[in-house]
Amino acid sequence: MQNLITTSDFTNEEILSLFDDAKIFSDLQTRPILKGKLIVPLFFENSTRTRSSFEIAAKRLGADVVSLDVGTSSRSKGETIFDTVANICAMKPDLIVIRHSQRGLPQSLVEHVSCPIVNAGDGENAHPTQALLDLFTILEHFDSKVKGKKLAIVGDVKTSRVASSNASLLPRFGIEPIFVAPKHFQVADTKLRQYEFLSEIIDELDIVMSLRTQLERHSQIYYASLQEYAKDYCITKKCFGKRDILLLHPGPVNRNVDIDDEMLEDKRNKILKQVQNGVAVRMAILKKLLLQN
Ligand code: NCD
């Protein structure tokens, strides 16, 4: 049985074949190949896009979805996460999607469950489906010319699971991730190139991935206000100029902090394309784990 806990669970060949399916699914039309399968999303952390993306993907493939409303579940009555999951498993779902603030939790659940698990984000650790949809969006644009392309991940790279999953996935396909972050957000133990300002590297770049500042994961206050941070890190038309650079963001975007209004209207912005591709890629992942396992 195969799970998706980090992107290293899939070989490059598996990822490319997953993307072949995602291309077929990219019109997001209904194809009921998972009829009779039951998918349980367990989101112990906030989510708009990822949760709805998984649910829409499952329903477009004809699967049934039963989401646990964590706020009203027995977690608030003192049950441990392991017991909650054991109880869900006793009801025989075919696949569990889990998001939790604790790093490593999806991995530690693997041996306790009898169905595939998909990690929808564990703390600062990993967000494999986001990195896969990012790679799919990049490949859709650059196709066979992707090798040697350079992507700057800008902002709070230190606490971002999107940054860490992309940093390990993209080099496998010949893309160089580069971190651009204020000193307090820089990563100490990385082999990647790291810069303080986008202007130092922008002329080399093919792709910019802007990130939200993950205030909920900070143990201290690093700067006076988000507006203060935005002075140097908000992506504007002025900083992109006429350069042919693709602009990505995993969402949710803090308007005029991560990216300004004008750049959100710009043709180089592929954020909604990422959202659309996210459903197609998750459809392909559900198909793979439910039909090939
Ligand atoms: C991200 C996440 O939750 O890790 N969003 C997402 O899944 N699309 C990034 C974020 O919360 O800023």
Short mmCIF file of N, CA and C in Angstrom, two decimals, residues 39 41 43 49-61 63 65-68 279 282 286:
data_model
loop_
_atom_site.label_atom_id
_atom_site.label_comp_id
_atom_site.label_asym_id
_atom_site.label_seq_id
_atom_site.Cartn_x
_atom_site.Cartn_y
_atom_site.Cartn_z
N ILE A 39 -13.61 8.59 1.10
CA ILE A 39 -12.43 9.39 1.47
C ILE A 39 -12.78 10.25 2.68
N PRO A 41 -11.34 13.35 4.81
CA PRO A 41 -10.38 14.41 5.08
C PRO A 41 -10.43 14.81 6.56
N PHE A 43 -8.93 17.59 8.82
CA PHE A 43 -8.16 18.84 8.84
C PHE A 43 -8.15 19.41 10.25
N ARG A 49 -8.21 26.31 0.45
CA ARG A 49 -7.91 25.70 -0.84
C ARG A 49 -7.68 24.20 -0.76
N THR A 50 -6.78 23.78 0.11
CA THR A 50 -6.36 22.37 0.08
C THR A 50 -7.53 21.45 0.40
N ARG A 51 -8.30 21.82 1.42
CA ARG A 51 -9.43 20.97 1.80
C ARG A 51 -10.48 20.91 0.69
N SER A 52 -10.86 22.09 0.17
CA SER A 52 -11.89 22.06 -0.87
C SER A 52 -11.36 21.40 -2.14
N SER A 53 -10.06 21.58 -2.40
CA SER A 53 -9.46 20.96 -3.58
C SER A 53 -9.53 19.43 -3.49
N PHE A 54 -9.20 18.86 -2.33
CA PHE A 54 -9.30 17.41 -2.15
C PHE A 54 -10.75 16.95 -2.27
N GLU A 55 -11.66 17.71 -1.66
CA GLU A 55 -13.07 17.29 -1.67
C GLU A 55 -13.64 17.34 -3.08
N ILE A 56 -13.30 18.40 -3.81
CA ILE A 56 -13.79 18.51 -5.20
C ILE A 56 -13.16 17.41 -6.06
N ALA A 57 -11.86 17.18 -5.86
CA ALA A 57 -11.18 16.12 -6.62
C ALA A 57 -11.88 14.78 -6.38
N ALA A 58 -12.15 14.47 -5.12
CA ALA A 58 -12.78 13.19 -4.77
C ALA A 58 -14.17 13.09 -5.41
N LYS A 59 -14.93 14.17 -5.31
CA LYS A 59 -16.31 14.13 -5.82
C LYS A 59 -16.33 14.07 -7.35
N ARG A 60 -15.41 14.77 -8.01
CA ARG A 60 -15.34 14.70 -9.47
C ARG A 60 -15.02 13.28 -9.95
N LEU A 61 -14.37 12.48 -9.07
CA LEU A 61 -14.08 11.09 -9.45
C LEU A 61 -15.14 10.14 -8.92
N ALA A 63 -16.15 9.61 -5.81
CA ALA A 63 -15.98 9.05 -4.46
C ALA A 63 -16.91 9.75 -3.48
N VAL A 65 -17.31 11.51 0.24
CA VAL A 65 -16.41 12.24 1.15
C VAL A 65 -17.14 12.49 2.46
N VAL A 66 -16.52 12.07 3.56
CA VAL A 66 -17.07 12.39 4.88
C VAL A 66 -15.99 13.15 5.65
N SER A 67 -16.19 14.47 5.81
CA SER A 67 -15.20 15.28 6.49
C SER A 67 -15.51 15.32 7.98
N LEU A 68 -14.45 15.21 8.78
CA LEU A 68 -14.65 15.32 10.23
C LEU A 68 -14.58 16.81 10.59
N VAL A 279 -6.62 20.75 -8.24
CA VAL A 279 -7.71 19.77 -8.25
C VAL A 279 -7.33 18.61 -9.18
N ARG A 282 -4.64 16.46 -7.62
CA ARG A 282 -5.18 15.66 -6.50
C ARG A 282 -6.10 14.55 -7.02
N LEU A 286 -5.42 10.70 -6.01
CA LEU A 286 -6.44 9.82 -5.44
C LEU A 286 -6.59 8.57 -6.31
#
